[in-house]
Tab-separated table of N, CA and C in Angstrom:
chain	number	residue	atom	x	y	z
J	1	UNK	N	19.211	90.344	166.586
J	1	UNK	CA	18.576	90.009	165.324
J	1	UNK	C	19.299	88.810	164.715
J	2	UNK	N	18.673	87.526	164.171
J	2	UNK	CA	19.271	86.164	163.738
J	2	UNK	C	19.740	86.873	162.516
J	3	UNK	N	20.434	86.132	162.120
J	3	UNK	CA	21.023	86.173	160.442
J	3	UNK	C	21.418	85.001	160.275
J	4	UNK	N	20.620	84.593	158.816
J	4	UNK	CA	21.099	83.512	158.389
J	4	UNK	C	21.912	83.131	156.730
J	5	UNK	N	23.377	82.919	157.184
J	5	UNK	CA	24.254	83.389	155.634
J	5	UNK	C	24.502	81.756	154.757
J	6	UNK	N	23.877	82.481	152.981
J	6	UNK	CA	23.205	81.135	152.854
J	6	UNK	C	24.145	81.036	151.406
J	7	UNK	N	25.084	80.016	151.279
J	7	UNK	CA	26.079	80.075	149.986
J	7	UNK	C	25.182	79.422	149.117
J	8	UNK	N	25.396	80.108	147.723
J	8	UNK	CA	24.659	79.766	146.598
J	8	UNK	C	25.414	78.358	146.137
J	9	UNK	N	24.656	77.707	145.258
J	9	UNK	CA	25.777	76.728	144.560
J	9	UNK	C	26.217	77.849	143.094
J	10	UNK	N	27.676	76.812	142.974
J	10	UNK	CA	28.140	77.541	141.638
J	10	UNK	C	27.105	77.504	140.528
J	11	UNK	N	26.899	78.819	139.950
J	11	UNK	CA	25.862	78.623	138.591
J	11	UNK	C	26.898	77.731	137.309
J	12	UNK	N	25.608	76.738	137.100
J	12	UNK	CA	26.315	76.504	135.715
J	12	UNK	C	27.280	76.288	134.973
J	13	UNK	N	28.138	75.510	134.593
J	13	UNK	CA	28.832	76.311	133.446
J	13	UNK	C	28.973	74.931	132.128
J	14	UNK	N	29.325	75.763	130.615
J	14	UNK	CA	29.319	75.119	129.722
J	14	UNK	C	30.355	73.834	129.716
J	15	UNK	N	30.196	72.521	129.640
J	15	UNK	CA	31.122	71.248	129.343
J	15	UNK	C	32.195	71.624	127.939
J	16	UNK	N	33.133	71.095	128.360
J	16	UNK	CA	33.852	70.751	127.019
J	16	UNK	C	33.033	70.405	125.451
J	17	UNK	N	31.898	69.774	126.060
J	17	UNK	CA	31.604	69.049	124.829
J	17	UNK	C	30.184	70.169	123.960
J	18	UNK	N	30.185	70.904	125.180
J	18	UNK	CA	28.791	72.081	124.976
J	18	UNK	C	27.713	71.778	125.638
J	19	UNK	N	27.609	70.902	125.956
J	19	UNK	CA	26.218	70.210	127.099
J	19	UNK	C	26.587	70.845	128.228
J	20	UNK	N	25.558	71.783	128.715
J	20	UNK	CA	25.403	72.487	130.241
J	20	UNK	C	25.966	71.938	131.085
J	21	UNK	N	26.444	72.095	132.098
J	21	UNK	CA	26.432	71.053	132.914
J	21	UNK	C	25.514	70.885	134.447
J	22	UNK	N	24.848	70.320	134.426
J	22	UNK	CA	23.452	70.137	135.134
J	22	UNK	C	23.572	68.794	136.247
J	23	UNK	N	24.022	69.714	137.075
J	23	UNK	CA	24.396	68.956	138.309
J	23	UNK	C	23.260	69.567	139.283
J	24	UNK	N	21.912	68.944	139.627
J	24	UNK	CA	21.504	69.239	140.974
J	24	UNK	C	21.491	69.418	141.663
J	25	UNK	N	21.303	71.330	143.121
J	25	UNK	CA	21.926	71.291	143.828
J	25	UNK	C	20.599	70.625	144.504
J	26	UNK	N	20.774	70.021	145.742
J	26	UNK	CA	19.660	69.992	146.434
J	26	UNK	C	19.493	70.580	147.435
J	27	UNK	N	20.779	70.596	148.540
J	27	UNK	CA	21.118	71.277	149.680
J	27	UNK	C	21.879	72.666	149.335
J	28	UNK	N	21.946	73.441	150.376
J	28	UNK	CA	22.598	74.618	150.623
J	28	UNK	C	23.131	74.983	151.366
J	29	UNK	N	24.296	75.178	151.695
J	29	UNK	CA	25.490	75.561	152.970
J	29	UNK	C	25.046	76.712	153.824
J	30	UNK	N	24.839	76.656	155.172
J	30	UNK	CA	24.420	77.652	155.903
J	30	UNK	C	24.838	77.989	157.144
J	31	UNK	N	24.767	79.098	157.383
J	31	UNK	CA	25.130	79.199	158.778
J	31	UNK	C	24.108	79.842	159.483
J	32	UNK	N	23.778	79.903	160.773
J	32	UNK	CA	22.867	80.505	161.516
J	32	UNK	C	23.308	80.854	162.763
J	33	UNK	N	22.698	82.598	162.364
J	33	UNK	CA	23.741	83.518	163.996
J	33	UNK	C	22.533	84.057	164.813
J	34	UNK	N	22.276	83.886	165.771
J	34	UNK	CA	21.123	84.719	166.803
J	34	UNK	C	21.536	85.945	166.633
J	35	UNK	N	22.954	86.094	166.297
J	35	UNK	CA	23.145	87.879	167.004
J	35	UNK	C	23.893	88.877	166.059
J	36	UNK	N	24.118	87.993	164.616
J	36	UNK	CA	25.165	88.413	163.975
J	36	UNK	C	26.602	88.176	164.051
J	37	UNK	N	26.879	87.616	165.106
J	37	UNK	CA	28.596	87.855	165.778
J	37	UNK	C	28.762	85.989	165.495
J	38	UNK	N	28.092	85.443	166.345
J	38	UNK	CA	28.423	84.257	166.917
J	38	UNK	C	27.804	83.338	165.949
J	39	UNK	N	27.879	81.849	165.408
J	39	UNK	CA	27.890	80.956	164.964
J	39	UNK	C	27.113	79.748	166.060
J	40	UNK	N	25.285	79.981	165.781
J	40	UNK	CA	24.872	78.924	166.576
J	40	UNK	C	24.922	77.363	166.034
J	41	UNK	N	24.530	77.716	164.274
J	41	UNK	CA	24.543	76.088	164.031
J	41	UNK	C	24.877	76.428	162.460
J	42	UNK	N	25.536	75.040	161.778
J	42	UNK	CA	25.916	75.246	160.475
J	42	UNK	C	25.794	74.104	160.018
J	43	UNK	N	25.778	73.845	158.466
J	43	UNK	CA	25.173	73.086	157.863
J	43	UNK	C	24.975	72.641	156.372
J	44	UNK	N	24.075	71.784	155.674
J	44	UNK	CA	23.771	72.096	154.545
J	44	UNK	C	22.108	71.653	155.013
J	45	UNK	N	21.354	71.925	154.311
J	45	UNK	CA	19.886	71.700	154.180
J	45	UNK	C	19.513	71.826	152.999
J	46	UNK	N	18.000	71.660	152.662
J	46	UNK	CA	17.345	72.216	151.397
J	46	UNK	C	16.389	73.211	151.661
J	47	UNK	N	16.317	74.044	150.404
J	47	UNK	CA	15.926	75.393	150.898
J	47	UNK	C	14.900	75.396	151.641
J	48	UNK	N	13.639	74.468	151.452
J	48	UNK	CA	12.526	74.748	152.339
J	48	UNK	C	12.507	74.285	153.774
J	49	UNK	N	14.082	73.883	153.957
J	49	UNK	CA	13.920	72.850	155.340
J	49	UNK	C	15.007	74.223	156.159
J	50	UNK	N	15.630	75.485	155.669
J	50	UNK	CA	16.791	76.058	156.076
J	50	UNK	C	16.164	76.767	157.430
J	51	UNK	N	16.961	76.886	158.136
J	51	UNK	CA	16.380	77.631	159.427
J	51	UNK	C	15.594	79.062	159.117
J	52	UNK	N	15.043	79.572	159.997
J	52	UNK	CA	14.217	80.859	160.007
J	52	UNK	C	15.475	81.839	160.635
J	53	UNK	N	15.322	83.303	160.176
J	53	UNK	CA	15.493	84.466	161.036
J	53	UNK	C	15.785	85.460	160.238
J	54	UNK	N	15.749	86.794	161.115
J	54	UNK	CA	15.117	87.490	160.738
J	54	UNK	C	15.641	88.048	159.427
J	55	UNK	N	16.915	88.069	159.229
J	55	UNK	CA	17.781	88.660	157.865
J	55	UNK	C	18.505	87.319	157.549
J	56	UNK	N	18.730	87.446	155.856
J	56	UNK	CA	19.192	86.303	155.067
J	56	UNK	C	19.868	87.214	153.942
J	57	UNK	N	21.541	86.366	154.302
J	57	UNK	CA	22.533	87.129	153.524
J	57	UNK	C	23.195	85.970	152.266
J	58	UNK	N	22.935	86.476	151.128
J	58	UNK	CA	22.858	85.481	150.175
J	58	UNK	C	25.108	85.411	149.827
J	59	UNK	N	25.890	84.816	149.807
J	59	UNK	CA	27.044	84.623	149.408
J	59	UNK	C	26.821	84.534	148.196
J	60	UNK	N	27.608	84.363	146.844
J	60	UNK	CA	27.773	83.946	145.643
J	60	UNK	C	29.387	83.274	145.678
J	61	UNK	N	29.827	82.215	144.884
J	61	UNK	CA	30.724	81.886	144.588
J	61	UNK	C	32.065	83.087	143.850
J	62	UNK	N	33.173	82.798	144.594
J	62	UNK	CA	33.959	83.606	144.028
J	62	UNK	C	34.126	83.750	142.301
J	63	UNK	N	33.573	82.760	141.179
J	63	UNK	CA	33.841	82.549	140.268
J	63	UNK	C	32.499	82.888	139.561
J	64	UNK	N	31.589	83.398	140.264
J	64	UNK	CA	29.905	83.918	140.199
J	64	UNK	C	30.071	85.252	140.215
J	65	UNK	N	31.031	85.764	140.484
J	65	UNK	CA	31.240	87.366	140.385
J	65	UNK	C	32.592	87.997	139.869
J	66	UNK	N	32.346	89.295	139.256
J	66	UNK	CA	33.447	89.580	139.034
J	66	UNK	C	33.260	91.586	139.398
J	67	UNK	N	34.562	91.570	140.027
J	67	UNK	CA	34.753	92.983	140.842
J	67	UNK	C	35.430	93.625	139.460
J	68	UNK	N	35.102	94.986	139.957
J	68	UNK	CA	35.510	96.229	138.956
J	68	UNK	C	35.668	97.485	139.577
J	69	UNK	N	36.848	97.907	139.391
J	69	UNK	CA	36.879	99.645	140.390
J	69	UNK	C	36.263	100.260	139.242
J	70	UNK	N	35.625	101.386	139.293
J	70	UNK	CA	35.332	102.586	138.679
J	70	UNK	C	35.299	103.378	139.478
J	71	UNK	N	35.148	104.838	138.942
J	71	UNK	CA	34.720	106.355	139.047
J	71	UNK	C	33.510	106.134	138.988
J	72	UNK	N	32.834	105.951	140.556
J	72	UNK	CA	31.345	106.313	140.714
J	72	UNK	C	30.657	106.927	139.148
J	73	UNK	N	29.564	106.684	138.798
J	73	UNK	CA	28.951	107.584	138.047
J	73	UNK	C	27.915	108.511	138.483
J	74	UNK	N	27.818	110.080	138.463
J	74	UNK	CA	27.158	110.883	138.807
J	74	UNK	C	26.137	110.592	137.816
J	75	UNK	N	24.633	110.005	138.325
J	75	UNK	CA	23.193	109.373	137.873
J	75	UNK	C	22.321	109.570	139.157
J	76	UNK	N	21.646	109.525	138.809
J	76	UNK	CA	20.045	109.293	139.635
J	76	UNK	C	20.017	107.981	139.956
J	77	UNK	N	19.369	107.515	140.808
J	77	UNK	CA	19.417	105.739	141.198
J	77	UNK	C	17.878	105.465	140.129
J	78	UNK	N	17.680	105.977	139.053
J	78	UNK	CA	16.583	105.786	138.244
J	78	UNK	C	17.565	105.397	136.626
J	79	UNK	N	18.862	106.232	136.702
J	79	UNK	CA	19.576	106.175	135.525
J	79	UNK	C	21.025	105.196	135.778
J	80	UNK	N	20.964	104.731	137.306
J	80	UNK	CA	22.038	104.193	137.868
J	80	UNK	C	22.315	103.278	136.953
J	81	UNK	N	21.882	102.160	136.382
J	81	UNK	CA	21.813	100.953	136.034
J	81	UNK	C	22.460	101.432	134.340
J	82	UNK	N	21.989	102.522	133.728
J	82	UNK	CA	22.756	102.845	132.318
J	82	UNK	C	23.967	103.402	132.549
J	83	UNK	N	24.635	104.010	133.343
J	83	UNK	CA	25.573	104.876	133.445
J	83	UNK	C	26.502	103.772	133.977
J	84	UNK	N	25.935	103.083	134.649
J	84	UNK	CA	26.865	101.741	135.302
J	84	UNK	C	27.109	100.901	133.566
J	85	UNK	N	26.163	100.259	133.364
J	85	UNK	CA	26.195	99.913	131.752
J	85	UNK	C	27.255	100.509	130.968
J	86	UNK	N	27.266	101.676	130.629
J	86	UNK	CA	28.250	102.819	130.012
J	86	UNK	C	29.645	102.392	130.684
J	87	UNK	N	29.611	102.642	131.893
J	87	UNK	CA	31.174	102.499	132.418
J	87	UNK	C	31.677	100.967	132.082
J	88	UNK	N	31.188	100.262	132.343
J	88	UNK	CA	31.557	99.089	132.339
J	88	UNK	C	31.290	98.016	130.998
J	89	UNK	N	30.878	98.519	130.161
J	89	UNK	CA	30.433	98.088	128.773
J	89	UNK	C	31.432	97.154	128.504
J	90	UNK	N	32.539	97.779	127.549
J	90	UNK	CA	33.824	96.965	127.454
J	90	UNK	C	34.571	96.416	128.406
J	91	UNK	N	34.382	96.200	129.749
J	91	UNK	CA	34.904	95.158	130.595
J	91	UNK	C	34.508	93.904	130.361
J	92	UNK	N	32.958	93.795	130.636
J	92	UNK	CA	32.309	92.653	130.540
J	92	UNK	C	32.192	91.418	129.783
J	93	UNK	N	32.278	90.517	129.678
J	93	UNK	CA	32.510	89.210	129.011
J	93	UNK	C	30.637	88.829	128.132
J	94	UNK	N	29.721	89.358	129.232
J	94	UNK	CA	28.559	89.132	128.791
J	94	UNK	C	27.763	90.279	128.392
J	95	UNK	N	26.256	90.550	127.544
J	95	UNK	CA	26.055	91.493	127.038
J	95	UNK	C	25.664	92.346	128.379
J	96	UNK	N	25.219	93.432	128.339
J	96	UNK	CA	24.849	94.155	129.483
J	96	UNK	C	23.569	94.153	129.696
J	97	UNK	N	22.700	93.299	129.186
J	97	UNK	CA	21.505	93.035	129.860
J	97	UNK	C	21.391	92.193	130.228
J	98	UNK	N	22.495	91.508	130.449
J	98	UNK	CA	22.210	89.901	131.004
J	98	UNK	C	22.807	89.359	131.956
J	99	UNK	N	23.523	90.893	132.650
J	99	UNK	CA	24.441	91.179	134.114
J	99	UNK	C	23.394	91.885	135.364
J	100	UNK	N	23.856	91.581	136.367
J	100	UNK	CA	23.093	92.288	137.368
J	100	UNK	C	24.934	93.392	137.572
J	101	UNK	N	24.289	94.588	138.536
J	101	UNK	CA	25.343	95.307	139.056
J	101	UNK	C	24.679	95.565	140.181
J	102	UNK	N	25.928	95.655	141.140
J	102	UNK	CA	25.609	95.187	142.646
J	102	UNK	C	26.737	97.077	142.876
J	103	UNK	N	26.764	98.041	143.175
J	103	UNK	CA	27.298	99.289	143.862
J	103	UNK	C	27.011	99.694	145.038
J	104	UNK	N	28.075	99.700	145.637
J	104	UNK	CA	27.614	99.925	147.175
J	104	UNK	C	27.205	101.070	147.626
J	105	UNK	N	25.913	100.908	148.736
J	105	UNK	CA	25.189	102.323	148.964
J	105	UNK	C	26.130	103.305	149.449
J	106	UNK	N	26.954	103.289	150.247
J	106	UNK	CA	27.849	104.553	150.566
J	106	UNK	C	28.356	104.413	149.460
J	107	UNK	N	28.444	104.372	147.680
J	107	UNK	CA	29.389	104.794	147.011
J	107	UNK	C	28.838	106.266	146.571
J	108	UNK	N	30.318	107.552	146.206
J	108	UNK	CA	30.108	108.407	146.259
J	108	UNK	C	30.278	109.061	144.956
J	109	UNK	N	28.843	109.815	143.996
J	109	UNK	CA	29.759	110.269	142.593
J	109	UNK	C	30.980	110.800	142.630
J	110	UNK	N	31.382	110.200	141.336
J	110	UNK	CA	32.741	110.809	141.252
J	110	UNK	C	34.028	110.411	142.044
J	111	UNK	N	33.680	109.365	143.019
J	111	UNK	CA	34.582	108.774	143.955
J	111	UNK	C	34.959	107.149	143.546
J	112	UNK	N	36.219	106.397	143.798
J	112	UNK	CA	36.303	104.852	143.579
J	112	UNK	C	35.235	104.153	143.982
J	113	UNK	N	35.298	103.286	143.404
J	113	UNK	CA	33.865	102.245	144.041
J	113	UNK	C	34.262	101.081	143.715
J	114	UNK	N	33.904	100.380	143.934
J	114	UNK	CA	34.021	98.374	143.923
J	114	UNK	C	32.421	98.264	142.977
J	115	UNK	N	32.587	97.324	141.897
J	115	UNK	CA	31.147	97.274	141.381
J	115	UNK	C	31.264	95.784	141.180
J	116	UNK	N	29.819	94.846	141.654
J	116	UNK	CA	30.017	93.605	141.434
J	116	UNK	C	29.335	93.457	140.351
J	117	UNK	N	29.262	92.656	139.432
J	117	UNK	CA	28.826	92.264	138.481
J	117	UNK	C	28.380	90.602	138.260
J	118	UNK	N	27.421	90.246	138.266
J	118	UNK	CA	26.946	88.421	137.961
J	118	UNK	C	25.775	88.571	136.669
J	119	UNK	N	25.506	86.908	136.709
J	119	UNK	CA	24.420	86.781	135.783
J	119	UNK	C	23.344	87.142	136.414
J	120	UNK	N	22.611	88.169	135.527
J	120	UNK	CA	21.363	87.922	136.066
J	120	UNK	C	20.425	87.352	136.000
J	121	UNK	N	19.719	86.513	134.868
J	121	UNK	CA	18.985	85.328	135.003
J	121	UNK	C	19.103	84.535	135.951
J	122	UNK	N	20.357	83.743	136.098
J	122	UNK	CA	20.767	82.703	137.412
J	122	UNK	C	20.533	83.608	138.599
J	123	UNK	N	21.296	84.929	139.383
J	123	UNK	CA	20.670	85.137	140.215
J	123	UNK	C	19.081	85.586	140.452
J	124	UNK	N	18.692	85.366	139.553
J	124	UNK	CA	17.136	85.815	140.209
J	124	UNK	C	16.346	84.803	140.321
J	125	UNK	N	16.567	83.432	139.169
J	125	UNK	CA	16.221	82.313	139.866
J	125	UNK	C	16.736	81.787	140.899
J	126	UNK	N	17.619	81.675	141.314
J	126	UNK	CA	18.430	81.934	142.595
J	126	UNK	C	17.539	82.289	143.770
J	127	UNK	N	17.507	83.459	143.740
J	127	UNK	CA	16.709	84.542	144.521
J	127	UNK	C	15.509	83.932	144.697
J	128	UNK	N	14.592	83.802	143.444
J	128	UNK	CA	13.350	83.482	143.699
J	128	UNK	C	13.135	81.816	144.277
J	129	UNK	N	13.880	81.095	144.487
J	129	UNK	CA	13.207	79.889	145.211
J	129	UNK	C	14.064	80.162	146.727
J	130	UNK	N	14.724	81.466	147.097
J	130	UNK	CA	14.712	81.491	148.419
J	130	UNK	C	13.147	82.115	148.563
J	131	UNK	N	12.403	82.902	147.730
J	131	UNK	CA	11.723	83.957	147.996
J	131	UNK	C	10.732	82.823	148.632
J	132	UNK	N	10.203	81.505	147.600
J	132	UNK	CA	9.354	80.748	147.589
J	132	UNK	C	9.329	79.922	148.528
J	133	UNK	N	10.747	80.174	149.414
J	133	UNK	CA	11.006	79.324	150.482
J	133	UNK	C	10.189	79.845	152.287
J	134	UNK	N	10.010	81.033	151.747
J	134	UNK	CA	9.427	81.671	152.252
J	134	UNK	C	11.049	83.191	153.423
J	135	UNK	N	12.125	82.717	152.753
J	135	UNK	CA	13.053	83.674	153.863
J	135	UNK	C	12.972	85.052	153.272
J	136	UNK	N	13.447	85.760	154.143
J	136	UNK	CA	13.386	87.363	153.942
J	136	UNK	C	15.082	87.630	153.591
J	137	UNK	N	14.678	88.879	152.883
J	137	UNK	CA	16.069	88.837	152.154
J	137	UNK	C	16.049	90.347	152.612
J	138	UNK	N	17.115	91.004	152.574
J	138	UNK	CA	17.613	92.482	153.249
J	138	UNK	C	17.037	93.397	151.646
J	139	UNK	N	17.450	94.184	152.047
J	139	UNK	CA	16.268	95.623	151.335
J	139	UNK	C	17.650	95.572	149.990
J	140	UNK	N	17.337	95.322	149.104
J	140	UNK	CA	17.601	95.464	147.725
J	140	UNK	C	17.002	96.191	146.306
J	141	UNK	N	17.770	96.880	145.776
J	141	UNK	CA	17.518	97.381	144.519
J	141	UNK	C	17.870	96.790	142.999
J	142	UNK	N	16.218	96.755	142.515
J	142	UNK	CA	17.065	96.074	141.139
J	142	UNK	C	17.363	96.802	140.482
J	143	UNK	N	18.660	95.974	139.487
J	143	UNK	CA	19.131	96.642	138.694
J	143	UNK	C	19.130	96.175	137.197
């Protein structure tokens, strides 16, 4: 099965002076594996020009995320997203509707967990001009 692992550019961030800073990405850093293991070709491209296959694994910038241990929360994957909210309320720098949370499927209630946390506006525009690009993205839950 190909996989193709596709680094985001850094989202955004505010200037000294308060003006966004709005740097165009055009291209995107990629790599492309026939098999998962091996490294056939790498690169930058633009999204509609990026190779095909069958799974597409999105990277984020180390400075695009921020990790958090918690105590799993015992929730329903219907209440996941408040109880995650709850735990992590006062960590966060931004309000809690304006974060995505990323928990990994083997995490276990009541057990440590790693929880990622980004913007979520930026990643979903993000997301959506791979969508428009036409690549397939691995089985995800929103949150």
């Amino acid at each position: 099965m190909s996989v193709l692992v596709v680094q985001l550019p850094p989202r955004p961030r505010l200037r000294a002076q308060g003006d966004p800073a709005t740097v165009p990405v055009e291209e995107l850093a990629y790599a492309l594996s026939p098999d998962g293991f091996a490294v056939q070709r790498e690169g930058r491209s633009q999204v509609a020009l990026l190779p095909k296959a069958a799974t597409v694994v999105v990277v984020l910038g180390e400075t695009d995320v921020s990790w958090h241990r918690i105590t799993a929360p015992k929730a329903s994957a219907a209440r996941m997203r408040a109880a995650l909210a709850g735990v992590l309320e006062e960590a966060l720098l931004e309000e809690v509707d304006e974060v995505h949370f990323a928990l990994p499927a083997q995490a276990v209630a009541g057990e440590q967990a790693w929880v990622a946390v980004t913007a979520r506006k930026w990643l979903a525009s993000e997301l959506a001009s791979l969508d428009r690009a036409g690549l397939p993205r691995a089985l995800t839950r929103r949150s």
